[in-house]
PDB file of C-alpha atoms and ligand atoms in Angstrom:
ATOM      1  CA  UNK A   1     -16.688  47.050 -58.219  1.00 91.00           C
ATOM      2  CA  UNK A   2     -16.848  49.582 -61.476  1.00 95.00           C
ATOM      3  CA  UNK A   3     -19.223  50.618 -63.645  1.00 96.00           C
ATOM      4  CA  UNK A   4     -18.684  50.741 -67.126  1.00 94.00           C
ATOM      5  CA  UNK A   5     -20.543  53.276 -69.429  1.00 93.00           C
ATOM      6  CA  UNK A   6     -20.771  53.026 -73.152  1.00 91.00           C
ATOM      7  CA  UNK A   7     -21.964  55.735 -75.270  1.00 87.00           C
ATOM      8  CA  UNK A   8     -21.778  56.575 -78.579  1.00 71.00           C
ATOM      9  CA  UNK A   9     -22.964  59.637 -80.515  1.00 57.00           C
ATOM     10  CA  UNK A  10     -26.531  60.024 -81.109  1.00 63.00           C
ATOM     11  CA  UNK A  11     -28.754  62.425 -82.948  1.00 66.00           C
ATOM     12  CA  UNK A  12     -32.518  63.406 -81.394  1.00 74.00           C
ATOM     13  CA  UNK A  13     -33.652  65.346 -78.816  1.00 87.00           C
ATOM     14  CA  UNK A  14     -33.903  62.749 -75.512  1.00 91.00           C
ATOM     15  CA  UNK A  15     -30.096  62.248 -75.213  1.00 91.00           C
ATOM     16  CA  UNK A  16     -29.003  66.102 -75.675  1.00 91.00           C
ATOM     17  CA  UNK A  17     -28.247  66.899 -72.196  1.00 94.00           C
ATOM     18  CA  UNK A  18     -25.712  63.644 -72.021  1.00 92.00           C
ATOM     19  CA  UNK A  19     -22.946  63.427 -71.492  1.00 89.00           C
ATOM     20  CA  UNK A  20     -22.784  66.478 -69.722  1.00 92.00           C
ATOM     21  CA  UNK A  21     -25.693  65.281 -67.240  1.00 95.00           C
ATOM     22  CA  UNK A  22     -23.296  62.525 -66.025  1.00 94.00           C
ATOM     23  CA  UNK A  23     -20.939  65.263 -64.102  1.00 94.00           C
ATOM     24  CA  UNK A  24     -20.177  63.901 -60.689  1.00 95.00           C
ATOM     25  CA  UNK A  25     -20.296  60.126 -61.820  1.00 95.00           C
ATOM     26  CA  UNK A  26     -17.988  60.376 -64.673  1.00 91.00           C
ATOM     27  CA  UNK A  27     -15.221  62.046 -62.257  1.00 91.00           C
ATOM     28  CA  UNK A  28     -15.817  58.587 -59.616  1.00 94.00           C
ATOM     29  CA  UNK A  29     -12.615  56.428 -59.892  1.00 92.00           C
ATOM     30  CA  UNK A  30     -14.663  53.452 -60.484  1.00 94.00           C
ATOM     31  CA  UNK A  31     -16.664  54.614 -63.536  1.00 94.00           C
ATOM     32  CA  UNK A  32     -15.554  54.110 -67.022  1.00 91.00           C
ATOM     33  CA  UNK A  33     -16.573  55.526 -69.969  1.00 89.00           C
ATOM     34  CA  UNK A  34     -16.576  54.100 -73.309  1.00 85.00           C
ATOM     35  CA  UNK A  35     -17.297  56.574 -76.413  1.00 77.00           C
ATOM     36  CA  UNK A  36     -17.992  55.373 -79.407  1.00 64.00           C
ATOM     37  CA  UNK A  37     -15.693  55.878 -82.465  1.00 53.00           C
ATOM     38  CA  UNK A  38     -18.124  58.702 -84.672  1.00 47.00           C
ATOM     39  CA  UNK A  39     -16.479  60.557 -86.859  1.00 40.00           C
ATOM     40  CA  UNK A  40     -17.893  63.419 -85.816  1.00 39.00           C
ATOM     41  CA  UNK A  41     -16.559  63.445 -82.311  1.00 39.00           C
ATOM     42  CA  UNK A  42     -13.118  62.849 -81.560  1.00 42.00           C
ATOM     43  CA  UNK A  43     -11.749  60.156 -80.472  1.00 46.00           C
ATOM     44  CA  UNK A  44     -11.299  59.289 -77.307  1.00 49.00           C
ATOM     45  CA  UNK A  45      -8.943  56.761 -74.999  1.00 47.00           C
ATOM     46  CA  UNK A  46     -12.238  54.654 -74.804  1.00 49.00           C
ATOM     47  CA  UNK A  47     -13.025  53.790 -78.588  1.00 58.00           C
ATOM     48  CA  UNK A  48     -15.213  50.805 -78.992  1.00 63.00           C
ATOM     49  CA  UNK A  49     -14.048  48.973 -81.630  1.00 69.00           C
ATOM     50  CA  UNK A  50     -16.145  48.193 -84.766  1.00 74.00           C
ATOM     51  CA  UNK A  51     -18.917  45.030 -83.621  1.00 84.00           C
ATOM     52  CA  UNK A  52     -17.877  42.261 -86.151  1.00 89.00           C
ATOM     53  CA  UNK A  53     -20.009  41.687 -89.395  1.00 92.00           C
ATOM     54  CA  UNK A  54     -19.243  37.482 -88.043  1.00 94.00           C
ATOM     55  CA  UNK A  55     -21.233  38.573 -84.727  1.00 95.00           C
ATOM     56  CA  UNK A  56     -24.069  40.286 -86.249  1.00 96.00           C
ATOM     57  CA  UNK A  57     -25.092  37.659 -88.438  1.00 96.00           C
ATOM     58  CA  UNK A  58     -25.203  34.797 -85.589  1.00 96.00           C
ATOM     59  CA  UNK A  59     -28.490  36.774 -84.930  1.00 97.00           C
ATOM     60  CA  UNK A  60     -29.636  38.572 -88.143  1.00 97.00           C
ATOM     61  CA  UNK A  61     -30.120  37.098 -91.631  1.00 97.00           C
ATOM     62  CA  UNK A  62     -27.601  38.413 -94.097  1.00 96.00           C
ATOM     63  CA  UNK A  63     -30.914  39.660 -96.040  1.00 97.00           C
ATOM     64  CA  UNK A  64     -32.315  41.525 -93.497  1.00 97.00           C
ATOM     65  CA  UNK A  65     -28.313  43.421 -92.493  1.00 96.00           C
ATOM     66  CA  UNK A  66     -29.047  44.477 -95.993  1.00 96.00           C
ATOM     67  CA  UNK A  67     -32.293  46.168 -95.835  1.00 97.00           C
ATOM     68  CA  UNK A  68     -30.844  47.525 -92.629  1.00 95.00           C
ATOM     69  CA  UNK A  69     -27.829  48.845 -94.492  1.00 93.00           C
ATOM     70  CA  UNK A  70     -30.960  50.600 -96.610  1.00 95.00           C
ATOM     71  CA  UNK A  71     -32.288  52.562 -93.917  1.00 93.00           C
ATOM     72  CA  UNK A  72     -29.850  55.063 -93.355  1.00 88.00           C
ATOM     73  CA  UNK A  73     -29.359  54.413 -89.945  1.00 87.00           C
ATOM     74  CA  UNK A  74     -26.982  51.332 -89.999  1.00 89.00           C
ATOM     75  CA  UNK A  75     -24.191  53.489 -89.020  1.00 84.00           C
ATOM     76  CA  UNK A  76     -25.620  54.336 -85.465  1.00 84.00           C
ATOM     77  CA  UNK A  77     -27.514  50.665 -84.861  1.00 89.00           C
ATOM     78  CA  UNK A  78     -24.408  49.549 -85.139  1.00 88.00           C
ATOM     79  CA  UNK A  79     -22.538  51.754 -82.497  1.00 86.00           C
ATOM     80  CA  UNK A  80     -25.899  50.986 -80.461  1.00 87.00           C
ATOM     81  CA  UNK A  81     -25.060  47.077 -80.972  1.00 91.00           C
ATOM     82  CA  UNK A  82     -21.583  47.880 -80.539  1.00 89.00           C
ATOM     83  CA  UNK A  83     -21.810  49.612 -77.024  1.00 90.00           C
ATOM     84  CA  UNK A  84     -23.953  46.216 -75.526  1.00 94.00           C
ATOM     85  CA  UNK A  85     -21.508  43.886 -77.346  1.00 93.00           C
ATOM     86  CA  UNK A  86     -18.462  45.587 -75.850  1.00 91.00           C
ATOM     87  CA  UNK A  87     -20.128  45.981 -72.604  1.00 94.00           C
ATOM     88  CA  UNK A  88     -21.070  42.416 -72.040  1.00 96.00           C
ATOM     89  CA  UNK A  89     -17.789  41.029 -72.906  1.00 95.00           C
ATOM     90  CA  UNK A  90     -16.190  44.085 -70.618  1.00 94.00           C
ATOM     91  CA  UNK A  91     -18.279  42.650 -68.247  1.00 97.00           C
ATOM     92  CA  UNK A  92     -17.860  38.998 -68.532  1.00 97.00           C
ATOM     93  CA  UNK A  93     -14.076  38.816 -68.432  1.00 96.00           C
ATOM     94  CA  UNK A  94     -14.072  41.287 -65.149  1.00 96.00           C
ATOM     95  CA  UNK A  95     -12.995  44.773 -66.651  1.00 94.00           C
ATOM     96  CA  UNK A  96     -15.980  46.328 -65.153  1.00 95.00           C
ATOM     97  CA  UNK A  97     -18.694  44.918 -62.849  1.00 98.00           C
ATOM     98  CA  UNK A  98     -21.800  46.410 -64.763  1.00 98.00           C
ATOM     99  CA  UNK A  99     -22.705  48.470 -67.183  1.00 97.00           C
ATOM    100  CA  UNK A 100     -25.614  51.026 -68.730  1.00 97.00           C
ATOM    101  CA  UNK A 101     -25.375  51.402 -72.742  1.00 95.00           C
ATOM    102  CA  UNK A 102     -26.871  54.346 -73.971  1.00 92.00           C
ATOM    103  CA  UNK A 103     -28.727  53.077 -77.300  1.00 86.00           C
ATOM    104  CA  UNK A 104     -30.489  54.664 -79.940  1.00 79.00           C
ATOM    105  CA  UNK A 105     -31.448  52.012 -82.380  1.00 79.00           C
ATOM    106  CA  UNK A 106     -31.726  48.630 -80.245  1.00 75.00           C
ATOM    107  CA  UNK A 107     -32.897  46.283 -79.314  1.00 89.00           C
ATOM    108  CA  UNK A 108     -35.601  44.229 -78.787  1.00 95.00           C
ATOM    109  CA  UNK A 109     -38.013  44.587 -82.210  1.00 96.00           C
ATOM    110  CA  UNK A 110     -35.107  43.067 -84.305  1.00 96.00           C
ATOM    111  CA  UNK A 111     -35.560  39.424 -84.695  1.00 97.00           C
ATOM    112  CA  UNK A 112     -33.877  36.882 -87.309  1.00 97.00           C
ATOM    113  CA  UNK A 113     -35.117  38.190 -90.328  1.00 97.00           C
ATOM    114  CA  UNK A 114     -37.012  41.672 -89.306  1.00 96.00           C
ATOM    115  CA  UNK A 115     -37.215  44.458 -87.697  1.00 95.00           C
ATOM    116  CA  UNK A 116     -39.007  47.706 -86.806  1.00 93.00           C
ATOM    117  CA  UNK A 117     -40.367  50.394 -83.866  1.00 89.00           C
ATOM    118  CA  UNK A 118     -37.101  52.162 -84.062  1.00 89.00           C
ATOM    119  CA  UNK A 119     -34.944  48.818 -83.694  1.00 92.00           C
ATOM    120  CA  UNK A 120     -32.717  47.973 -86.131  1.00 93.00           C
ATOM    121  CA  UNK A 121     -30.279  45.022 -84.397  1.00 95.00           C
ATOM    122  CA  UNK A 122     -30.445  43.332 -80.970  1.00 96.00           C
ATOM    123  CA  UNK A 123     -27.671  43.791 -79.104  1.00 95.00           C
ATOM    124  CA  UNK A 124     -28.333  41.830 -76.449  1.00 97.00           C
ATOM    125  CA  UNK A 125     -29.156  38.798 -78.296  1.00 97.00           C
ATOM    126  CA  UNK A 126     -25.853  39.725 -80.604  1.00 97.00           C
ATOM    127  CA  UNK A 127     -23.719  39.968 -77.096  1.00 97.00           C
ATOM    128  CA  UNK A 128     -24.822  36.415 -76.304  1.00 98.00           C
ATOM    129  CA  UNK A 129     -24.595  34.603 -78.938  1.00 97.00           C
ATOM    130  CA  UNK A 130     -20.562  35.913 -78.697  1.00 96.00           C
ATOM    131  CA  UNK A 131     -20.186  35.082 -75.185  1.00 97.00           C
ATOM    132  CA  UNK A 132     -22.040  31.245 -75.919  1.00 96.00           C
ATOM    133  CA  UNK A 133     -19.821  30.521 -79.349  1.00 95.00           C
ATOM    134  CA  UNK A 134     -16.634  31.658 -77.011  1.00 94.00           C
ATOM    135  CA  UNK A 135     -17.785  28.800 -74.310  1.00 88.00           C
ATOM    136  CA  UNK A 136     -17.285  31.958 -72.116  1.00 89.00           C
ATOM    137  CA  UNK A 137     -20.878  32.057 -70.861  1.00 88.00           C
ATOM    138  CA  UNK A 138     -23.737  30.086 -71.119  1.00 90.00           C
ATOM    139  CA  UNK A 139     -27.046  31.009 -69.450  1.00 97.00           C
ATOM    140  CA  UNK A 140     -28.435  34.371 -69.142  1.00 98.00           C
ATOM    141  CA  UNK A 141     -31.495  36.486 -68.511  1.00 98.00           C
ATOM    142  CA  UNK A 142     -33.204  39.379 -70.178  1.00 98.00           C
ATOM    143  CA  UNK A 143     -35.478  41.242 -68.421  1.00 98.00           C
ATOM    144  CA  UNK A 144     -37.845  43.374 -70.975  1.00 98.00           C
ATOM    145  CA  UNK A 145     -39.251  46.518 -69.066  1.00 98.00           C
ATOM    146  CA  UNK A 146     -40.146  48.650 -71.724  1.00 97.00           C
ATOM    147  CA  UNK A 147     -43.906  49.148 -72.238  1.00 96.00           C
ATOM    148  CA  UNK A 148     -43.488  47.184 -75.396  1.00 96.00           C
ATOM    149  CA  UNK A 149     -43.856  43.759 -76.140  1.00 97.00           C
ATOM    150  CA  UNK A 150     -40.500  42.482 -77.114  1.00 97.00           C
ATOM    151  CA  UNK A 151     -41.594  40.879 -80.643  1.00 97.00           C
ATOM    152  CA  UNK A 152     -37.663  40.445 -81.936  1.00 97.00           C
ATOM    153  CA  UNK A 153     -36.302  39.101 -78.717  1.00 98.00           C
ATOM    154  CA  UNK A 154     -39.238  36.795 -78.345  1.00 98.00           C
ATOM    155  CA  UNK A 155     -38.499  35.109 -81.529  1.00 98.00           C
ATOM    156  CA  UNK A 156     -34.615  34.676 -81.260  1.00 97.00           C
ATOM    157  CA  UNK A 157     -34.661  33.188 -77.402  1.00 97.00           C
ATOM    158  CA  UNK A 158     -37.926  31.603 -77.865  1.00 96.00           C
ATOM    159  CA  UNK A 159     -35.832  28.247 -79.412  1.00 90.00           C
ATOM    160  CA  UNK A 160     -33.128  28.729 -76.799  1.00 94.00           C
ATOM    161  CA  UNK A 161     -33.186  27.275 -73.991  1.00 94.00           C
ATOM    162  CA  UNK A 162     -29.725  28.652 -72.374  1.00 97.00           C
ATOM    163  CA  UNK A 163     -31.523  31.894 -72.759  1.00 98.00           C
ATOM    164  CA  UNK A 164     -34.755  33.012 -70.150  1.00 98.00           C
ATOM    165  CA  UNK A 165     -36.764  35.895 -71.621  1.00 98.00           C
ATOM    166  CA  UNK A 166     -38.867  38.010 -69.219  1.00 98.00           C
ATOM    167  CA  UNK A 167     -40.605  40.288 -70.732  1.00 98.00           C
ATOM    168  CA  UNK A 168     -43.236  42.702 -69.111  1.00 98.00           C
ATOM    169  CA  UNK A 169     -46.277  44.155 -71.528  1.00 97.00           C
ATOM    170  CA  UNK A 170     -49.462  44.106 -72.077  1.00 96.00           C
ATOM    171  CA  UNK A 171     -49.643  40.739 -73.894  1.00 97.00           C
ATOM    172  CA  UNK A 172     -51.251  37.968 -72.118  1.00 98.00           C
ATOM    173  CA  UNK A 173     -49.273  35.848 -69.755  1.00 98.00           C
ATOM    174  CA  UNK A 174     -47.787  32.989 -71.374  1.00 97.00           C
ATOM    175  CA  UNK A 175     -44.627  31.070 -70.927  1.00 97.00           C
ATOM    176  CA  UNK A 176     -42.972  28.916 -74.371  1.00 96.00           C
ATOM    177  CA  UNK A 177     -39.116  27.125 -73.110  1.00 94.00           C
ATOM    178  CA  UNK A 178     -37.902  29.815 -70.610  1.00 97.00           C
ATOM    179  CA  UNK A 179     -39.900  32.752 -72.894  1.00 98.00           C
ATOM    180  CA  UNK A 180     -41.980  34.209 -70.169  1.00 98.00           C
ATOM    181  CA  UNK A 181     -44.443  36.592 -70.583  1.00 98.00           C
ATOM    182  CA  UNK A 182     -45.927  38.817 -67.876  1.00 98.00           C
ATOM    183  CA  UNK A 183     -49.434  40.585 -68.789  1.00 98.00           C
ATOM    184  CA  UNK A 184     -48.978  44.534 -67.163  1.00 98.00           C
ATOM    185  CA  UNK A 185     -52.660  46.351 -67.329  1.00 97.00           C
ATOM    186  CA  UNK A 186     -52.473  49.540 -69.511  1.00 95.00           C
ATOM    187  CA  UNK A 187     -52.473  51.386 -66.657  1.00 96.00           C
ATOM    188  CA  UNK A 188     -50.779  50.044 -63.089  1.00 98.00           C
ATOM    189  CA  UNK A 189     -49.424  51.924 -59.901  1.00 98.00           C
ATOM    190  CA  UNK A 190     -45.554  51.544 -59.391  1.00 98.00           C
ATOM    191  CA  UNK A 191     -46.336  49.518 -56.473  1.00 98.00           C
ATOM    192  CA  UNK A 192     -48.249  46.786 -58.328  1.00 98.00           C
ATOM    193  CA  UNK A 193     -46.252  46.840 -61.125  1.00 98.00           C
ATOM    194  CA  UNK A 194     -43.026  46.462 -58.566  1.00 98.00           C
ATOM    195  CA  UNK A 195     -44.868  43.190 -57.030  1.00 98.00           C
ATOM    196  CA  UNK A 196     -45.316  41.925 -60.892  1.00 98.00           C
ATOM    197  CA  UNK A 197     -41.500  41.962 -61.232  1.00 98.00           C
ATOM    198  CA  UNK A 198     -40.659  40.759 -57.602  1.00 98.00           C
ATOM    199  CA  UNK A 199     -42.571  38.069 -58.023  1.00 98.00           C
ATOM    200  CA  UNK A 200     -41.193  37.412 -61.766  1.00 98.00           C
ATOM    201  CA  UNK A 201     -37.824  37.531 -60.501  1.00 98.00           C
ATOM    202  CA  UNK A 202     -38.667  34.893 -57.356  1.00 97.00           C
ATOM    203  CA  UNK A 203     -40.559  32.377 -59.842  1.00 96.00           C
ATOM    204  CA  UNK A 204     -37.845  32.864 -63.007  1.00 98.00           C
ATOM    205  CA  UNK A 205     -35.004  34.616 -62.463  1.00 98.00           C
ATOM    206  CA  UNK A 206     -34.031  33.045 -59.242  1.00 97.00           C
ATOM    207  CA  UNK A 207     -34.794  29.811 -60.549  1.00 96.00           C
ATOM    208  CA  UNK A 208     -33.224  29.857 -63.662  1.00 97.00           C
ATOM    209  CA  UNK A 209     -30.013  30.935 -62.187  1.00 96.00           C
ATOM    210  CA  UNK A 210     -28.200  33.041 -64.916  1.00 98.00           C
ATOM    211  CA  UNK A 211     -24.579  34.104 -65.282  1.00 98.00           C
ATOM    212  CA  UNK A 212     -24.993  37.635 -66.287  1.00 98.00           C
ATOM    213  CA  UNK A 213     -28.313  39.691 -66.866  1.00 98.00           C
ATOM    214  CA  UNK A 214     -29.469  41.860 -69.332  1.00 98.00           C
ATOM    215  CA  UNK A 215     -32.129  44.651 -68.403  1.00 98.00           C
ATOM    216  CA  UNK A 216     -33.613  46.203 -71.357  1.00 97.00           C
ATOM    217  CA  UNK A 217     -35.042  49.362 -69.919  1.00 97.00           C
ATOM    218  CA  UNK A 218     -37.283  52.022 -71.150  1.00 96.00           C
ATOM    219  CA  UNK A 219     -39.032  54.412 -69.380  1.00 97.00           C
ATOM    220  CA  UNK A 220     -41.981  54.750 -72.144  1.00 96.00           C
ATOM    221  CA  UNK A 221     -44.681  54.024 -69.833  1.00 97.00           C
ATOM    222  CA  UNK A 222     -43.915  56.644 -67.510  1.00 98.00           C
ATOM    223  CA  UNK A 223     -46.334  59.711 -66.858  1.00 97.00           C
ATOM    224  CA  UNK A 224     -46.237  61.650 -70.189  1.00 97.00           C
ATOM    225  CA  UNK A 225     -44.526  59.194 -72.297  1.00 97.00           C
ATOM    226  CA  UNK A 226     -45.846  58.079 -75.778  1.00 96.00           C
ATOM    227  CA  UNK A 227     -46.470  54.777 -73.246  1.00 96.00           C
ATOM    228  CA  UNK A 228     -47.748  56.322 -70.631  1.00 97.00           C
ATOM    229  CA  UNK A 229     -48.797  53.632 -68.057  1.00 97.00           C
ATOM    230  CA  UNK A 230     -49.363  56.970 -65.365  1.00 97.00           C
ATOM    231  CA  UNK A 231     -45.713  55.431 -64.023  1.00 98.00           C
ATOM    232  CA  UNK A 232     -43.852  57.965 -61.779  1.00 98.00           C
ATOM    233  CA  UNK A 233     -40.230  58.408 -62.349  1.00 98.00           C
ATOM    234  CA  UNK A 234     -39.469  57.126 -58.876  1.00 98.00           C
ATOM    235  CA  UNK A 235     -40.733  53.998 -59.941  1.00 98.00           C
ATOM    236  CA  UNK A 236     -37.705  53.315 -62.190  1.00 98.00           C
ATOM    237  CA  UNK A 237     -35.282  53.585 -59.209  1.00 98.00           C
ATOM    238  CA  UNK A 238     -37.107  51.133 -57.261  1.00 98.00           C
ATOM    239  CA  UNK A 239     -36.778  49.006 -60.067  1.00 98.00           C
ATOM    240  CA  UNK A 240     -32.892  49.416 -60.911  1.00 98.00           C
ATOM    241  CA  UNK A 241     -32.463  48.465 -57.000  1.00 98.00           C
ATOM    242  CA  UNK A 242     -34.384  45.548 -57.222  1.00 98.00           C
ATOM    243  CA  UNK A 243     -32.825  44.035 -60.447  1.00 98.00           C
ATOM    244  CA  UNK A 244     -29.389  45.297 -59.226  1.00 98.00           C
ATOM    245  CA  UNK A 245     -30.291  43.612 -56.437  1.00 97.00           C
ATOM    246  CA  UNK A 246     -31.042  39.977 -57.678  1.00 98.00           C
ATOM    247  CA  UNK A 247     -27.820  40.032 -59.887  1.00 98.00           C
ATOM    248  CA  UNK A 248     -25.790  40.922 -57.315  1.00 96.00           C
ATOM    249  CA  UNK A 249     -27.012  37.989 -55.776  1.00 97.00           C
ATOM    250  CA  UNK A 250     -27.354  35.436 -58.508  1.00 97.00           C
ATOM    251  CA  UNK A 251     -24.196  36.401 -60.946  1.00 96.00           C
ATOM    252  CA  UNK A 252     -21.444  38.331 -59.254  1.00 96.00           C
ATOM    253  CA  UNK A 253     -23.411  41.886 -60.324  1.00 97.00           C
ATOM    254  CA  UNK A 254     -22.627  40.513 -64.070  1.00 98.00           C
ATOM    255  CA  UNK A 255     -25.287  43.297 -65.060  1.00 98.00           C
ATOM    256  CA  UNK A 256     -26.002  45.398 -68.630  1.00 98.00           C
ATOM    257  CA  UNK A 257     -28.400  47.813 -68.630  1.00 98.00           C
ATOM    258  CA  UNK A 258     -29.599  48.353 -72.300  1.00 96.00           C
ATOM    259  CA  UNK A 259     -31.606  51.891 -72.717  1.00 95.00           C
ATOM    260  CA  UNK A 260     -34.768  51.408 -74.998  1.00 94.00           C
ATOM    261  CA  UNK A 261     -38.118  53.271 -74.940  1.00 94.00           C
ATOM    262  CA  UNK A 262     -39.162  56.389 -73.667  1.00 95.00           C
ATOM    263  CA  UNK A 263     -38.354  60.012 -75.909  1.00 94.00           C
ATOM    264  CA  UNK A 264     -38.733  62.948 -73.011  1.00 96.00           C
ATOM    265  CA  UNK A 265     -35.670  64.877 -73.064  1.00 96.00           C
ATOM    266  CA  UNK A 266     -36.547  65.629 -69.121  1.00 98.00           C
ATOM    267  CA  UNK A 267     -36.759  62.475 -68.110  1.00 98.00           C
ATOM    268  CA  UNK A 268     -33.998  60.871 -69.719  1.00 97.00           C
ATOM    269  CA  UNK A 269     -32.073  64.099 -67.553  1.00 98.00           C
ATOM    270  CA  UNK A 270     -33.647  63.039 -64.447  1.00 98.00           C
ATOM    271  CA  UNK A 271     -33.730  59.399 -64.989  1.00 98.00           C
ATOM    272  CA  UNK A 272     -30.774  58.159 -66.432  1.00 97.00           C
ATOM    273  CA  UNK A 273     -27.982  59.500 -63.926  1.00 98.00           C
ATOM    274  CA  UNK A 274     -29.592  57.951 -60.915  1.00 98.00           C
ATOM    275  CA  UNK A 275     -30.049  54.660 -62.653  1.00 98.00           C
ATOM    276  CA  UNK A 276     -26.385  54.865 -62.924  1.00 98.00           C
ATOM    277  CA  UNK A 277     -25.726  55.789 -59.327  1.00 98.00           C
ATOM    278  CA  UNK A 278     -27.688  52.768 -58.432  1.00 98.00           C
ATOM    279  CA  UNK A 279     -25.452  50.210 -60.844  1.00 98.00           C
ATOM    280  CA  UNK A 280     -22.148  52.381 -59.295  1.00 97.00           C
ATOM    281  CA  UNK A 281     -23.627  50.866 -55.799  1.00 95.00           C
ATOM    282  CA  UNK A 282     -24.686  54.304 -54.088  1.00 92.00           C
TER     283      UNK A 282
HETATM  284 ZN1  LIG Z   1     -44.097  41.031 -73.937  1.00 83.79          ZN
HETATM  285 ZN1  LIG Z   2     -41.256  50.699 -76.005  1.00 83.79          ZN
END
C-alpha cells in the first residue's frame, strides 16, 4: 500500500503553503513524491517526464493545443496533465496504490475542441485514453465533485461507453450512456449531500464495476468559497473515506485524486493534507 504524490510547480496564492504543509506525510516510507520538472525548481529524483504531444491529442483537437499554446499557460497545463498521466499509469502497473495530483490548470472544462474556467487539458480523460490504447485498462470511473458542472468531461465520455461519468452539480439529473448527472441544490448540508453520493456510488459506481477511479475534487462549494454551497470542511473528509472506500473495494484502491476548484489559501492548508492521510490509509 503507497501513496503516490505528484506535484509540480505552481504560481497563485491557494498552493503557497505546499509542499511544506505535507511535513509528517512526506517523511512516511510509503509516500512518494513526484515533482515536476520546472525550470525554476531543481530537479529532483522524482521528475515526471514530459506528457507526450501523441497522448494529448487522443483527447484534444490539434486546433484547440494551439490556441492553448496561445494562452500563456501551456507550460503549467501541461505539468498539471502530466502529474494525472504519470499518476494513473504509476498506479495501474502497481508502483503506488493511489495517488492525489496537485493541479493548477485541469481538468474537467477541456473537452475535444474547447476549453475554459481555468481548464486548459483534461488529464483524466488524457490518462485514459493511454491506459485504453495500451489494452492496459479498460473501464473506469470519474467522479466530478467540484461545484461545477463538468462541461469538457461530459462531452469526451459522453460517446464512451468504457468510461462512467458521475458528476455532481447543480444541473438537472440526467443520465446519456454511463454520463450520469446528479442535480445538488445550491445550497445542501454535508449530510445530504453525503447521501447524494452514497447513493450515486450504490446505483453507478458499484454497478458499473471500474478498474481504477478518478475523483476530481474541489472544494469550491465549501463555506467561503467562490462556490460556496455553506459546505463545512469536514465534509470533504467524509467524502475522501467514502470514495476511498468503494475503490478499495471495487479496484484494488486503483485511486487518483485530481485537485480542481476551490482558491482559499486556508483551506487548501487544512484540507489537502488530511485528504492525503485518508488515501495513505490512516
Ligand atoms: Zn454536472
Ligand atoms: Zn468548480
Amino acid at each position: 500500500m503507497s501513496t503516490g504524490i505528484f506535484f509540480h510547480y505552481q504560481e497563485g496564492e491557494r498552493l503557497k503553503d505546499f509542499p511544506q504543509a505535507l511535513q509528517g506525510i512526506l517523511e512516511k516510507e510509503e509516500v512518494f513524491f513526484y515533482d515536476a520538472l520546472y525550470p525554476s525548481k531543481p530537479e529532483s529524483l522524482f521528475d515526471l517526464p514530459p506528457i507526450p504531444i501523441k497522448a494529448i491529442c487522443r483527447v484534444h483537437s490539434p486546433e484547440m493545443v494551439e490556441r492553448v499554446k496561445r494562452t500563456g499557460v501551456y507550460e503549467a497545463a501541461l505539468y498539471s496533465a502530466a502529474g494525472t498521466y504519470s499518476a494513473a499509469l504509476k498506479v495501474w502497473s502497481g508502483e503506488i496504490t493511489n495517488a492525489f495530483v496537485f493541479t493548477g490548470y485541469g481538468d474537467h472544462h477541456a473537452g475535444s475542441h474547447f476549453f475554459g474556467g481555468g481548464c486548459y487539458l483534461n488529464g483524466a480523460a488524457i490518462a485514459i485514453r493511454e491506459l485504453m490504447t495500451r489494452n492496459l485498462a479498460g473501464r473506469f470511473a470519474v467522479i466530478d465533485t467540484d461545484v461545477h458542472h463538468g462541461d469538457g468531461s461530459w462531452e469526451l465520455f459522453e460517446k464512451d461507453s468504457n468510461v462512467l461519468y458521475l458528476c455532481f452539480c447543480s444541473g438537472p439529473n440526467e443520465e446519456r450512456n454511463h454520463n450520469v448527472n446528479i442535480h445538488v441544490p445550491y445550497t445542501i448540508s454535508d449530510d445530504n449531500y453525503l447521501i447524494l453520493v452514497r447513493g450515486a456510488l450504490q446505483d453507478y459506481v458499484r454497478a458499473f464495476r471500474p478498474e481504477m477511479i478518478f475523483w476530481n475534487w474541489g472544494y469550491d462549494g465549501t463555506v467561503g468559497e467562490y462556490g460556496d454551497m455553506e459546505l463545512t470542511p469536514s465534509f470533504h473528509f467524509h467524502l475522501a473515506k467514502m470514495i476511498t472506500k468503494v475503490a478499495w473495494e471495487l479496484c484494488k484502491r486503483r485511486l487518483i485524486v485530481v485537485l480542481c476548484g476551490g482558491s482559499r489559501r486556508d483551506l487548501a492548508f487544512l484540507l489537502i493534507p488530511k485528504i492525503i492521510r485518508i488515501l495513505t490509509g490512516e
